[in-house]
Amino acid sequence: MTDGDDALRSLLLDHSDHRAVRNVFEALTGQGEAPLPDYVEAMRATDGALAVVATDGAAEVYARWNGSGGRYEHLTIWPPSTIGGGDHADGDRLASILEETDHVRPTPHSETPFEDQQVLSSLSNRIWP
């Protein structure tokens, strides 16, 4: 198990009082399954400390809860450097986008491109709506 796995497990255990977070933990450990809305709700239940990453062909899709903005956000990165994304007021809209991807999995927010806002700002000229 890697340090990232340990950090993810610890994060989920810290918020295990929430049903969706418990379901995501059980899916991560192979003890159960978590429906997609649970992944979306777990992001909000952890106040954005948990994010998800998925694949969409050659692209990676990252999603998070932005508590200060009161919204979900997703970011799609196509190699080598094209970026797309959007904001969503509700989790159902984000869940419908994630349904079109493969291999949705939880990840600590610190391991996503959202972590460094300066990097995202420097790429703003490459963002495709």
XYZ file of N, CA and C in Angstrom:
387
model
N 0.840 -1.176 0.000
C 0.000 0.000 0.000
C 0.891 1.246 0.000
N 0.541 2.224 -0.818
C 1.342 3.441 -0.929
C 0.906 4.470 0.110
N 1.726 5.521 0.256
C 1.368 6.597 1.173
C 0.061 7.252 0.746
N -0.161 7.378 -0.567
C -1.397 7.950 -1.073
C -2.603 7.111 -0.685
N -2.453 5.784 -0.745
C -3.532 4.888 -0.326
C -3.818 5.056 1.160
N -2.744 5.156 1.952
C -2.922 5.351 3.390
C -3.630 6.677 3.679
N -3.248 7.728 2.963
C -3.875 9.028 3.161
C -5.353 8.978 2.789
N -5.672 8.283 1.713
C -7.066 8.159 1.283
C -7.878 7.369 2.297
N -7.349 6.270 2.746
C -8.051 5.464 3.760
C -8.268 6.274 5.030
N -7.246 6.997 5.467
C -7.357 7.816 6.671
C -8.417 8.906 6.500
N -8.424 9.552 5.349
C -9.415 10.588 5.059
C -10.829 10.019 5.132
N -11.034 8.874 4.511
C -12.363 8.266 4.526
C -12.765 7.830 5.937
N -11.820 7.294 6.695
C -12.123 6.891 8.068
C -12.460 8.107 8.941
N -11.785 9.229 8.697
C -12.061 10.446 9.465
C -13.474 10.962 9.256
N -14.094 10.607 8.137
C -15.447 11.081 7.814
C -16.440 9.930 7.731
N -16.141 8.836 8.411
C -16.949 7.627 8.286
C -18.309 7.718 8.965
N -18.611 8.847 9.591
C -19.942 9.013 10.164
C -20.989 9.293 9.087
N -20.550 9.475 7.859
C -21.448 9.759 6.746
C -21.616 8.487 5.900
N -22.860 8.120 5.586
C -23.155 6.883 4.861
C -22.429 6.799 3.518
N -22.458 7.870 2.736
C -21.811 7.841 1.414
C -20.310 7.610 1.544
N -19.691 8.211 2.540
C -18.248 8.025 2.751
C -17.970 6.577 3.133
N -18.810 5.996 3.977
C -18.625 4.581 4.333
C -18.741 3.687 3.097
N -19.713 3.982 2.230
C -19.871 3.189 1.011
C -18.655 3.302 0.101
N -18.103 4.505 -0.027
C -16.900 4.691 -0.846
C -15.729 3.922 -0.223
N -15.611 3.968 1.094
C -14.555 3.222 1.774
C -14.696 1.727 1.508
N -15.914 1.214 1.619
C -16.136 -0.214 1.372
C -15.806 -0.586 -0.070
N -16.136 0.282 -1.012
C -15.785 0.020 -2.415
C -14.267 0.029 -2.599
N -13.596 0.961 -1.948
C -12.138 1.061 -2.051
C -11.454 -0.183 -1.504
N -11.994 -0.722 -0.432
C -11.371 -1.880 0.211
C -11.899 -3.211 -0.318
N -12.816 -3.165 -1.295
C -13.346 -4.386 -1.881
C -14.384 -5.083 -1.028
N -14.935 -4.380 -0.042
C -15.925 -4.967 0.857
C -17.359 -4.635 0.458
N -17.521 -3.862 -0.600
C -18.860 -3.484 -1.026
C -18.788 -2.644 -2.280
N -19.897 -2.006 -2.590
C -19.968 -1.147 -3.770
C -20.532 0.203 -3.370
N -20.155 1.208 -4.132
C -20.688 2.556 -3.917
C -21.247 3.047 -5.252
N -22.519 3.424 -5.267
C -23.052 4.001 -6.500
C -22.427 5.375 -6.742
N -22.452 5.804 -7.973
C -21.824 7.070 -8.361
C -22.290 8.257 -7.515
N -23.584 8.376 -7.214
C -23.989 9.508 -6.352
C -23.303 9.513 -4.982
N -22.897 8.341 -4.481
C -22.172 8.306 -3.212
C -20.789 8.935 -3.341
N -20.129 8.734 -4.459
C -18.828 9.380 -4.669
C -18.989 10.901 -4.687
N -20.042 11.350 -5.362
C -20.298 12.794 -5.447
C -20.636 13.347 -4.065
N -21.484 12.655 -3.333
C -21.861 13.114 -1.990
C -20.668 13.048 -1.034
N -19.816 12.054 -1.175
C -18.642 11.936 -0.299
C -17.697 13.115 -0.470
N -17.624 13.663 -1.676
C -16.777 14.846 -1.882
C -17.286 16.001 -1.018
N -18.604 16.173 -0.984
C -19.171 17.265 -0.186
C -19.085 16.953 1.305
N -19.305 15.695 1.670
C -19.266 15.306 3.080
C -17.878 15.501 3.694
N -16.842 15.427 2.878
C -15.474 15.646 3.367
C -15.041 17.094 3.170
N -15.971 17.951 2.809
C -15.731 19.370 2.564
C -14.600 19.594 1.559
N -14.587 18.747 0.537
C -13.626 18.928 -0.543
C -12.287 18.257 -0.353
N -12.057 17.614 0.782
C -10.778 16.929 0.987
C -10.665 15.694 0.092
N -11.812 15.140 -0.292
C -11.856 14.013 -1.206
C -12.277 14.513 -2.577
N -11.612 14.029 -3.594
C -11.977 14.319 -4.983
C -12.129 12.985 -5.690
N -12.544 13.020 -6.939
C -12.568 11.796 -7.731
C -11.820 12.040 -9.028
N -11.317 10.956 -9.579
C -10.661 10.993 -10.879
C -11.234 9.844 -11.695
N -11.389 10.072 -12.981
C -11.923 9.059 -13.885
C -11.218 9.188 -15.223
N -11.454 8.234 -16.101
C -10.880 8.318 -17.439
C -12.008 8.437 -18.458
N -11.721 9.178 -19.491
C -12.660 9.369 -20.597
C -11.850 9.294 -21.881
N -11.645 8.087 -22.368
C -10.751 7.889 -23.501
C -9.329 8.198 -23.075
N -8.687 9.118 -23.785
C -7.320 9.514 -23.449
C -7.276 10.576 -22.361
N -8.422 11.115 -21.998
C -8.474 12.216 -21.027
C -8.655 11.701 -19.602
N -8.207 12.526 -18.662
C -8.490 12.299 -17.253
C -9.485 13.351 -16.813
N -10.467 12.924 -16.028
C -11.498 13.819 -15.521
C -11.340 13.874 -14.009
N -11.196 15.079 -13.486
C -11.096 15.304 -12.047
C -12.328 16.060 -11.601
N -12.849 15.707 -10.433
C -14.009 16.419 -9.898
C -13.787 16.671 -8.415
N -14.354 17.776 -7.950
C -14.215 18.127 -6.532
C -15.416 18.933 -6.083
N -15.532 19.068 -4.768
C -16.487 19.968 -4.143
C -15.714 21.210 -3.745
N -16.175 22.362 -4.163
C -15.566 23.637 -3.797
C -16.478 24.265 -2.746
N -16.145 24.070 -1.489
C -16.980 24.554 -0.401
C -17.109 26.060 -0.356
N -16.023 26.768 -0.648
C -16.097 28.230 -0.605
C -16.988 28.775 -1.708
N -17.081 28.056 -2.822
C -17.949 28.476 -3.920
C -19.322 27.834 -3.866
N -19.480 26.822 -2.990
C -20.755 26.131 -2.860
C -21.158 25.402 -4.139
N -20.191 24.757 -4.789
C -20.493 24.091 -6.057
C -19.517 22.926 -6.291
N -19.945 22.046 -7.165
C -19.060 21.000 -7.661
C -18.350 21.543 -8.895
N -17.146 21.059 -9.121
C -16.379 21.466 -10.298
C -15.753 20.227 -10.908
N -15.641 20.238 -12.220
C -14.888 19.161 -12.858
C -13.948 19.752 -13.882
N -12.900 19.023 -14.132
C -11.825 19.450 -15.013
C -11.418 18.240 -15.848
N -11.427 18.392 -17.160
C -11.003 17.320 -18.053
C -9.704 17.747 -18.713
N -8.718 16.881 -18.667
C -7.412 17.190 -19.243
C -7.115 16.180 -20.338
N -7.043 16.684 -21.579
C -6.681 15.864 -22.723
C -5.204 16.102 -23.006
N -4.472 15.040 -23.267
C -3.058 15.231 -23.607
C -2.917 15.968 -24.935
N -1.920 16.808 -25.104
C -0.910 17.096 -24.096
C -1.332 18.173 -23.115
N -2.241 19.091 -23.474
C -2.522 20.156 -22.500
C -3.828 20.898 -22.762
N -4.830 20.250 -23.303
C -6.124 20.896 -23.486
C -6.971 20.622 -22.260
N -7.639 21.656 -21.767
C -8.402 21.544 -20.532
C -9.834 21.974 -20.782
N -10.768 21.259 -20.199
C -12.174 21.640 -20.239
C -12.776 21.380 -18.880
N -13.899 21.991 -18.608
C -14.513 21.749 -17.312
C -15.704 22.622 -17.090
N -16.206 22.572 -15.888
C -17.360 23.383 -15.565
C -17.725 23.318 -14.103
N -18.665 24.155 -13.727
C -19.188 24.221 -12.367
C -20.621 23.703 -12.379
N -21.016 23.092 -11.296
C -22.354 22.529 -11.191
C -22.923 22.847 -9.818
N -24.128 23.340 -9.802
C -24.760 23.680 -8.532
C -25.203 22.440 -7.781
N -25.468 21.358 -8.491
C -25.947 20.164 -7.805
C -25.142 18.931 -8.214
N -25.150 17.967 -7.344
C -24.386 16.752 -7.574
C -24.950 15.879 -8.685
N -26.266 15.969 -8.937
C -26.860 15.145 -9.986
C -26.266 15.460 -11.351
N -26.022 16.733 -11.619
C -25.437 17.126 -12.907
C -24.020 16.574 -13.039
N -23.240 16.673 -11.965
C -21.883 16.124 -12.007
C -21.936 14.607 -12.153
N -22.837 13.956 -11.443
C -22.952 12.501 -11.542
C -23.279 12.077 -12.963
N -24.119 12.841 -13.656
C -24.453 12.478 -15.039
C -23.233 12.599 -15.951
N -22.369 13.554 -15.680
C -21.127 13.677 -16.461
C -20.191 12.518 -16.145
N -20.060 12.180 -14.873
C -19.172 11.093 -14.479
C -19.676 9.738 -14.959
N -20.986 9.590 -15.168
C -21.529 8.333 -15.681
C -20.974 8.007 -17.059
N -20.552 9.008 -17.790
C -20.024 8.809 -19.138
C -18.535 8.482 -19.143
N -17.935 8.362 -17.970
C -16.505 8.072 -17.861
C -16.298 6.644 -17.363
N -15.052 6.241 -17.314
C -14.683 4.913 -16.821
C -13.805 5.049 -15.586
N -13.824 4.028 -14.769
C -12.899 3.905 -13.641
C -12.958 5.104 -12.693
N -14.146 5.486 -12.267
C -14.267 6.559 -11.273
C -13.696 6.032 -9.964
N -12.779 6.818 -9.394
C -12.147 6.383 -8.153
C -11.842 7.592 -7.276
N -11.876 7.394 -5.971
C -11.594 8.505 -5.062
C -10.106 8.801 -5.004
N -9.795 10.039 -4.691
C -8.408 10.462 -4.521
C -8.382 11.661 -3.587
N -7.337 11.819 -2.815
C -7.243 13.034 -2.001
C -7.160 14.272 -2.908
N -7.790 15.341 -2.491
C -7.760 16.598 -3.245
C -6.329 17.016 -3.538
N -5.427 16.745 -2.617
C -4.025 17.156 -2.772
C -3.339 16.468 -3.945
N -3.937 15.420 -4.489
C -3.339 14.706 -5.616
C -4.040 15.035 -6.935
N -4.713 16.182 -6.983
C -5.409 16.606 -8.195
C -4.833 17.924 -8.703
N -5.124 18.276 -9.948
C -4.676 19.573 -10.466
C -5.326 20.760 -9.751
N -6.431 20.541 -9.049
C -7.089 21.616 -8.315
C -6.217 22.143 -7.176
N -5.294 21.332 -6.728
C -4.475 21.688 -5.562
C -3.674 22.968 -5.784
N -3.146 23.163 -6.978
C -2.300 24.320 -7.243
C -3.018 25.280 -8.189
N -3.694 26.266 -7.627
C -4.468 27.204 -8.429
C -3.585 28.026 -9.366
N -2.329 28.242 -9.019
C -1.435 28.989 -9.903
C -1.192 28.232 -11.204
N -1.056 26.910 -11.101
C -0.872 26.104 -12.304
C -2.119 26.191 -13.177
N -3.294 26.068 -12.572
C -4.530 26.163 -13.349
C -4.668 27.533 -13.994
N -4.326 28.568 -13.280
C -4.415 29.921 -13.840
C -3.473 30.084 -15.021
N -2.302 29.496 -14.948
C -1.338 29.630 -16.047
C -1.803 28.896 -17.300
N -2.711 27.946 -17.136
C -3.222 27.201 -18.281
C -4.545 27.741 -18.797
N -5.006 28.846 -18.245
C -6.339 29.343 -18.578
C -6.511 29.640 -20.055
N -5.438 29.967 -20.753
C -5.544 30.225 -22.191
C -5.752 28.946 -22.994
N -5.634 27.791 -22.357
C -5.812 26.512 -23.052
C -7.149 25.867 -22.715
N -7.957 26.540 -21.926
C -9.224 25.949 -21.487
C -10.248 26.009 -22.603
N -10.864 24.862 -22.837
C -11.909 24.766 -23.844
C -13.217 24.507 -23.113
N -14.222 25.340 -23.307
C -15.469 25.166 -22.525
C -16.188 23.875 -22.813
